[in-house]
XYZ file of C-alpha atoms in Angstrom:
498
model
C -18.499 -0.669 7.766
C -15.583 -1.424 5.421
C -16.147 -4.284 2.988
C -13.662 -7.167 3.121
C -10.718 -7.344 0.738
C -12.214 -10.387 -1.015
C -15.562 -8.683 -1.500
C -13.952 -5.524 -2.896
C -11.798 -7.599 -5.229
C -14.794 -9.692 -6.351
C -16.852 -6.637 -7.292
C -13.903 -4.995 -9.007
C -13.324 -8.205 -10.927
C -16.978 -8.316 -11.971
C -16.786 -4.708 -13.153
C -13.597 -5.461 -15.044
C -15.185 -8.479 -16.726
C -18.049 -6.280 -17.919
C -15.494 -3.669 -19.001
C -13.554 -6.372 -20.843
C -16.636 -7.524 -22.732
C -17.480 -3.940 -23.661
C -13.889 -3.253 -24.721
C -14.026 -6.364 -26.897
C -17.120 -4.941 -28.573
C -15.327 -1.604 -29.056
C -12.297 -3.340 -30.576
C -14.626 -5.207 -32.925
C -16.401 -1.994 -34.002
C -14.246 1.119 -33.693
C -11.035 0.203 -35.604
C -13.053 -1.051 -38.581
C -15.325 2.017 -38.483
C -12.400 4.474 -38.325
C -9.852 2.600 -40.453
C -6.143 2.001 -39.687
C -4.968 5.587 -40.391
C -7.580 7.418 -38.305
C -7.425 4.787 -35.563
C -3.660 5.282 -35.560
C -4.173 9.032 -35.103
C -6.475 8.342 -32.157
C -3.927 5.939 -30.631
C -1.125 8.468 -31.037
C -3.114 11.300 -29.428
C -4.259 9.034 -26.615
C -0.706 7.879 -25.847
C 0.784 11.365 -26.254
C -1.635 13.158 -23.929
C -1.712 10.313 -21.395
C 2.060 10.627 -21.104
C 1.896 14.424 -21.000
C -0.728 14.419 -18.236
C 1.357 11.873 -16.317
C 4.344 14.208 -16.645
C 2.464 17.169 -15.135
C 0.901 14.849 -12.544
C 4.467 14.102 -11.341
C 3.261 11.135 -9.212
C 1.112 13.427 -7.057
C -1.980 11.266 -7.690
C -0.118 8.254 -6.276
C 0.869 10.252 -3.188
C -2.709 11.519 -2.863
C -4.144 7.994 -2.954
C -1.509 6.528 -0.617
C -1.939 9.226 2.035
C -5.730 9.290 1.824
C -5.814 5.473 2.128
C -3.592 5.560 5.204
C -5.812 8.135 6.956
C -9.327 8.770 5.617
C -9.965 11.684 7.981
C -7.521 13.897 6.055
C -10.171 15.444 3.824
C -8.084 18.558 3.354
C -6.124 16.445 0.859
C -9.208 16.404 -1.377
C -9.433 20.198 -1.251
C -5.766 20.674 -2.117
C -5.854 18.121 -4.919
C -8.953 19.720 -6.428
C -7.016 22.961 -6.847
C -4.075 21.008 -8.227
C -6.348 19.411 -10.844
C -7.409 22.857 -12.083
C -3.764 23.918 -12.198
C -2.811 20.800 -14.178
C -5.544 21.446 -16.767
C -4.403 25.060 -17.128
C -0.782 24.020 -17.669
C -1.848 21.394 -20.189
C -3.890 23.907 -22.211
C -1.074 26.457 -22.067
C 1.436 23.888 -23.328
C -0.683 22.929 -26.342
C -1.481 26.587 -27.080
C 2.223 27.481 -27.088
C 3.345 24.622 -29.353
C 0.632 25.610 -31.828
C 1.437 29.314 -31.694
C 5.187 28.712 -31.993
C 4.711 26.384 -34.959
C 5.854 23.168 -33.279
C 2.568 21.262 -33.577
C 3.689 19.465 -36.752
C 6.919 18.432 -35.044
C 5.290 17.103 -31.870
C 2.023 15.914 -33.446
C 3.107 14.825 -36.899
C 0.287 13.830 -39.226
C -2.480 14.839 -36.794
C -5.194 17.274 -38.039
C -5.482 20.385 -35.852
C -9.184 19.702 -35.204
C -8.297 16.640 -33.146
C -5.534 18.090 -30.968
C -7.682 19.836 -28.342
C -10.124 16.929 -28.392
C -7.208 14.653 -27.532
C -6.138 17.048 -24.779
C -9.551 16.997 -23.080
C -9.788 13.233 -23.450
C -6.401 12.820 -21.742
C -7.310 15.139 -18.864
C -10.794 13.694 -18.255
C -9.398 10.161 -18.318
C -6.846 11.132 -15.653
C -9.444 13.016 -13.581
C -11.764 9.994 -13.640
C -8.916 7.856 -12.322
C -8.458 10.343 -9.455
C -12.132 9.862 -8.576
C -11.658 6.089 -8.594
C -8.667 6.517 -6.257
C -10.837 8.469 -3.813
C -13.488 5.749 -3.829
C -10.866 3.025 -3.268
C -9.231 5.027 -0.464
C -12.599 5.175 1.347
C -13.335 1.486 0.532
C -16.397 2.449 -1.533
C -15.329 -0.117 -4.088
C -18.584 -2.095 -4.107
C -20.857 0.922 -4.681
C -18.599 2.539 -7.283
C -17.981 -0.639 -9.268
C -21.722 -1.326 -9.462
C -22.193 2.202 -10.752
C -19.384 1.616 -13.228
C -21.047 -1.549 -14.575
C -24.385 0.183 -15.179
C -22.659 3.231 -16.648
C -20.542 1.135 -19.043
C -23.589 -0.713 -20.349
C -25.494 2.539 -20.930
C -22.525 4.103 -22.717
C -22.156 1.040 -24.940
C -25.757 1.527 -26.024
C -24.999 5.189 -26.742
C -21.973 4.266 -28.867
C -23.917 1.702 -30.888
C -26.547 4.377 -31.567
C -23.884 6.888 -32.657
C -22.233 4.404 -35.029
C -25.506 3.215 -36.576
C -27.446 6.477 -36.858
C -24.880 9.304 -36.963
C -21.961 10.084 -39.332
C -19.333 8.363 -37.172
C -15.822 9.770 -37.322
C -13.011 10.512 -34.871
C -14.700 13.709 -33.638
C -17.879 11.827 -32.757
C -15.786 9.133 -31.051
C -14.195 11.801 -28.852
C -17.602 13.328 -28.067
C -18.793 9.884 -27.019
C -15.864 9.609 -24.583
C -16.595 13.095 -23.206
C -20.207 12.111 -22.571
C -19.066 8.909 -20.865
C -16.365 10.462 -18.653
C -18.266 13.598 -17.605
C -21.431 11.674 -16.722
C -19.398 9.202 -14.642
C -17.652 12.033 -12.791
C -21.030 13.671 -12.110
C -22.521 10.464 -10.651
C -19.482 9.850 -8.419
C -19.580 13.468 -7.239
C -23.167 12.898 -6.107
C -22.112 9.683 -4.306
C -19.217 11.422 -2.542
C -21.517 14.205 -1.361
C -24.091 11.671 -0.166
C -21.419 9.762 1.798
C -20.085 12.969 3.364
C -16.684 12.596 1.715
C -17.071 15.847 -0.174
C -19.056 18.788 1.189
C -18.903 22.551 1.428
C -17.081 22.241 4.761
C -14.205 20.388 3.053
C -13.488 23.426 0.881
C -14.119 26.028 3.571
C -11.975 24.517 6.326
C -8.675 26.214 7.069
C -5.865 24.337 5.324
C -2.141 24.378 5.929
C -1.126 24.481 2.261
C 2.540 24.898 3.058
C 2.833 21.686 5.086
C 0.693 19.660 2.693
C 2.686 20.847 -0.304
C 5.903 19.990 1.528
C 4.485 16.557 2.341
C 3.703 15.939 -1.330
C 7.105 17.320 -2.294
C 8.826 14.920 0.101
C 6.877 11.988 -1.379
C 7.151 12.983 -5.047
C 10.545 14.696 -5.309
C 12.534 11.434 -5.449
C 10.327 10.457 -8.399
C 10.624 13.750 -10.262
C 13.767 12.935 -12.229
C 12.472 9.454 -12.972
C 9.148 10.862 -14.182
C 10.888 13.416 -16.400
C 13.003 10.735 -18.053
C 10.471 7.887 -18.162
C 7.601 9.994 -19.487
C 9.846 11.816 -21.944
C 10.909 8.412 -23.262
C 7.244 7.344 -23.391
C 6.364 10.407 -25.493
C 9.478 9.878 -27.606
C 8.550 6.228 -28.271
C 5.087 6.939 -29.664
C 6.454 9.972 -31.554
C 9.247 7.829 -33.054
C 6.769 5.145 -34.119
C 4.470 7.744 -35.694
C 7.310 9.492 -37.541
C 9.236 6.375 -38.554
C 6.403 4.031 -39.503
C 3.320 6.269 -39.869
C -0.236 6.248 -38.541
C -1.001 2.769 -39.899
C 1.668 1.079 -37.746
C 0.559 3.231 -34.805
C -2.949 1.923 -35.433
C -1.663 -1.666 -35.454
C 0.041 -1.029 -32.127
C -3.119 0.540 -30.678
C -5.242 -2.410 -31.770
C -2.746 -4.985 -30.456
C -2.449 -3.166 -27.146
C -6.248 -2.898 -26.782
C -6.638 -6.659 -27.221
C -3.688 -7.535 -24.973
C -4.868 -5.112 -22.278
C -8.031 -7.189 -21.809
C -5.871 -9.731 -19.942
C -4.879 -7.081 -17.421
C -8.514 -6.278 -16.600
C -8.729 -9.480 -14.569
C -5.686 -8.694 -12.428
C -5.822 -4.890 -12.252
C -8.945 -5.214 -10.095
C -6.722 -6.248 -7.203
C -4.120 -3.465 -7.545
C -5.937 -0.541 -5.844
C -7.478 -2.896 -3.285
C -4.154 -4.417 -2.262
C -2.438 -0.998 -2.361
C -4.875 0.224 0.262
C -4.128 -2.824 2.421
C -0.374 -2.292 2.021
C -0.726 1.358 3.071
C -2.846 0.544 6.118
C -0.569 -2.320 7.205
C 2.542 -0.170 6.837
C 0.902 2.639 8.832
C 0.341 0.028 11.565
C 3.958 -1.197 11.176
C 2.690 -4.664 10.263
C 5.253 -5.966 7.769
C 4.186 -9.566 8.417
C 0.727 -8.866 6.990
C 2.228 -7.171 3.936
C 4.437 -10.222 3.374
C 1.432 -12.536 3.678
C -0.621 -10.518 1.185
C 2.265 -10.364 -1.288
C 2.999 -14.071 -1.142
C -0.691 -14.994 -1.298
C -1.902 -12.817 -4.160
C 1.024 -12.036 -6.485
C 1.583 -15.570 -7.876
C -2.164 -16.057 -8.251
C -2.600 -12.803 -10.184
C 0.403 -13.611 -12.380
C -1.087 -17.031 -13.186
C -4.414 -15.435 -14.126
C -2.632 -13.011 -16.452
C -0.607 -15.889 -17.959
C -3.801 -17.884 -18.586
C -5.243 -15.127 -20.771
C -1.987 -13.930 -22.326
C -0.860 -17.324 -23.575
C -4.291 -18.025 -25.048
C -4.104 -14.759 -26.990
C -0.651 -15.723 -28.317
C -1.952 -18.981 -29.771
C -5.218 -17.453 -31.019
C -3.849 -14.109 -32.279
C -4.658 -14.777 -35.930
C -8.213 -15.854 -35.128
C -8.735 -12.864 -32.854
C -7.710 -10.421 -35.569
C -9.985 -12.168 -38.061
C -12.922 -12.020 -35.642
C -12.439 -8.446 -34.443
C -11.135 -6.698 -37.554
C -10.746 -7.033 -41.325
C -7.932 -7.508 -43.817
C -6.630 -3.967 -43.247
C -5.398 -4.969 -39.773
C -3.899 -8.407 -40.551
C -0.341 -7.027 -40.250
C -0.964 -6.322 -36.565
C -0.404 -10.062 -35.943
C 3.219 -9.968 -34.758
C 2.609 -6.918 -32.551
C -0.313 -8.735 -30.917
C 1.668 -11.953 -30.317
C 4.452 -10.001 -28.606
C 2.231 -7.591 -26.658
C 0.142 -10.488 -25.368
C 2.983 -11.119 -22.896
C 2.912 -7.526 -21.624
C 0.120 -8.031 -19.034
C 2.173 -10.757 -17.313
C 4.736 -8.433 -15.817
C 2.385 -5.473 -15.854
C 0.652 -7.317 -13.020
C 3.935 -7.674 -11.132
C 4.843 -4.073 -11.924
C 1.618 -2.657 -10.500
C 1.886 -4.551 -7.218
C 5.627 -3.942 -6.899
C 5.012 -0.223 -7.330
C 2.160 -0.363 -4.801
C 4.511 -1.797 -2.206
C 7.224 0.789 -2.897
C 4.686 3.625 -2.570
C 2.939 2.195 0.481
C 6.277 1.873 2.314
C 7.356 5.282 0.943
C 10.538 3.866 -0.618
C 10.210 6.150 -3.609
C 13.983 6.693 -3.922
C 14.599 2.998 -4.559
C 11.648 2.870 -6.970
C 13.099 5.864 -8.824
C 16.572 4.370 -9.167
C 15.267 1.089 -10.578
C 12.916 2.985 -12.867
C 15.699 5.192 -14.210
C 17.845 2.192 -15.050
C 15.053 0.312 -16.843
C 13.964 3.482 -18.701
C 17.451 4.025 -20.094
C 17.654 0.368 -21.148
C 14.248 0.822 -22.781
C 15.555 3.790 -24.746
C 18.229 1.531 -26.248
C 15.512 -0.974 -27.202
C 13.486 1.858 -28.802
C 16.431 2.888 -30.960
C 17.148 -0.713 -31.933
C 13.659 -2.074 -32.651
C 11.721 1.022 -33.815
C 14.352 3.161 -35.543
C 17.284 0.936 -36.557
C 15.480 -2.282 -37.488
C 12.215 -0.478 -38.419
C 9.996 -3.194 -36.977
C 7.139 -0.703 -36.550
C 4.381 -1.794 -34.157
C 6.144 -5.119 -33.498
C 9.322 -3.202 -32.604
C 7.428 -1.064 -30.110
C 5.950 -4.255 -28.664
C 9.412 -5.820 -28.246
C 10.642 -2.682 -26.493
C 7.708 -2.658 -24.051
C 7.837 -6.346 -23.142
C 11.620 -6.619 -22.722
C 11.933 -3.365 -20.757
C 9.168 -4.338 -18.388
C 10.534 -7.869 -17.918
C 13.880 -6.511 -16.731
C 12.553 -3.582 -14.693
C 9.881 -5.551 -12.866
C 12.260 -8.294 -11.789
C 14.694 -5.710 -10.445
C 11.816 -4.276 -8.395
C 10.779 -7.745 -7.300
C 14.280 -8.569 -6.056
C 14.319 -5.621 -3.634
C 10.719 -6.112 -2.495
C 11.280 -9.811 -1.851
C 14.417 -8.998 0.143
C 12.471 -6.509 2.260
C 9.682 -9.030 2.892
C 12.165 -11.833 3.649
C 10.787 -14.163 0.986
C 12.525 -16.255 -1.679
C 13.249 -14.387 -4.936
C 14.175 -17.593 -6.797
C 10.798 -19.176 -6.016
C 8.991 -16.170 -7.532
C 11.308 -16.205 -10.565
C 10.820 -19.940 -11.030
C 7.048 -19.468 -10.797
C 7.138 -16.866 -13.587
C 8.886 -19.286 -15.945
C 7.084 -22.561 -15.327
C 3.647 -20.901 -15.272
C 4.104 -19.613 -18.827
C 5.462 -22.978 -20.013
C 2.522 -24.726 -18.337
C -0.108 -22.637 -20.127
C 1.802 -22.770 -23.449
C 1.662 -26.570 -23.422
C -2.052 -26.543 -22.643
C -2.768 -23.886 -25.309
C -0.774 -25.800 -27.916
C -2.599 -29.061 -27.185
C -5.986 -27.306 -27.208
C -5.303 -25.619 -30.550
C -4.290 -28.961 -32.087
C -7.234 -30.889 -30.669
C -9.851 -28.434 -31.901
C -10.071 -27.540 -35.578
C -13.584 -26.562 -36.711
C -13.052 -25.130 -40.186
C -16.686 -24.209 -40.832
C -16.852 -21.424 -38.237
C -13.966 -19.317 -36.956
C -15.963 -18.011 -33.982
C -17.130 -21.474 -32.879
C -13.594 -22.819 -33.249
C -12.311 -19.992 -31.042
C -14.961 -20.547 -28.351
C -14.582 -24.338 -28.262
C -10.781 -24.049 -28.138
C -11.141 -21.637 -25.228
C -13.429 -24.047 -23.373
C -11.037 -26.975 -23.875
C -8.072 -24.801 -22.860
C -9.891 -23.671 -19.704
C -10.893 -27.245 -18.816
C -7.340 -28.572 -19.159
C -6.014 -25.582 -17.229
C -8.479 -26.026 -14.353
C -7.770 -29.770 -14.207
C -4.002 -29.271 -14.051
C -4.320 -26.509 -11.436
C -6.486 -28.836 -9.332
C -3.738 -31.461 -9.570
C -0.891 -28.967 -9.061
C -2.241 -25.819 -7.299
C 1.263 -24.354 -6.967
C 0.609 -22.857 -10.414
C -1.593 -20.254 -8.692
C 0.702 -19.974 -5.679
C -1.289 -22.018 -3.167
C -0.853 -25.424 -1.564
C -3.292 -28.281 -2.118
C -4.553 -27.862 1.447
C -5.232 -24.125 0.902
C -7.057 -24.911 -2.343
C -9.239 -27.580 -0.737
C -9.968 -25.320 2.231
C -11.037 -22.489 -0.070
C -13.261 -24.800 -2.144
C -14.775 -26.281 1.034
C -15.571 -22.850 2.482
C -17.087 -21.739 -0.826
C -19.363 -24.808 -0.966
C -20.420 -24.282 2.652
C -21.413 -20.665 1.962
C -23.419 -21.742 -1.072
C -25.036 -24.514 0.944
């Protein structure tokens, strides 16, 4: 029996909260243990290979998830995509081998020791392959089981990392080996679960498969995105390369740290993305545009408000966060963190907008908007990273401004298709941020405990949350619901608890 959307979201949210806590611990430990230069090298390799894998993926993983979600009985898709995964790894290894043999490794991977290059390659591939496994579990609505496994696995791996840091000579190589242990063990456990649930079995790989038709089906889905992927991912690789070459590993490390902290906001909203994508795909397959419109109008403003709640708090507490998590070597990451704190706001919109484009198979329109925003982003890269030499802060400006423009272009066309009001969504984006900024400002002024930075941060957060909850109770439109809907939800929750 398929778990409800709310239950799947709740368990994903719980898993993401645990992940957020663990990531906070990692941010507090790893950058200080590695130092700005080495952490910058890790950030560069992570960004470079993530973009490279995404390039060779060519949006096939999105097509795989969308089609498997629409019709779970198509297990031949798993067989075909397994072979594609092996092909992708082979191409990735061949690419790195060639740039090393032809003497281009210093050009593409400036300032990176050769020992770390293949480690970065495997980390990028295993990260992508793990995400494919998560897509399979979401497509089959195994969210509850998999997220519980993820929680236990994350806690065990945190214990392993603390042991490595305290009892072994911790360096970047050991940090990569830790990630390999974490990713491979998680893949192994999910493989066992898939076999136990009958999703993957010997019959899946032995059944006769029409490769030609399936490949054509993927081609039809992905081909409109190919040009966009080539340009967007090339720009993504160029951006991190430009930052590394213009400002060095230290600024790349500042960017990596700022992004890691800012990304914690997105953990609370990203839980809904794969869940709602599955619902979009199923509703579109049933030609139920009314249900898609209801889901979009119900959840998007709420998720944006949740992201704004965390993002604005980070903006006002950026200096304290850096002091708590890091040391003096990372104090110059302040401006990058303040700017990047706004990134999760429209990242939330971007994920759900993209989900709707993919679920309705309007990949051509998604491509055209993406191409336009990518080219605008390239101008921002030249201006902020190269011309003005703002370093990590420049990269942050480029990311936030590009996404703000691109996401609202996407939103305009999605809203038109769903016959909703674009201006109401745009207005909600603006007044929600202003609302939380006022509350954060008041909270930061009310609380000033000079004796303890950590206590001051916690108490400020409690006061900020209290004021926020009180104002939302008075004006629930902040989270995109009416007062009647809010009271009904609270009443139903109390009845279930009773």
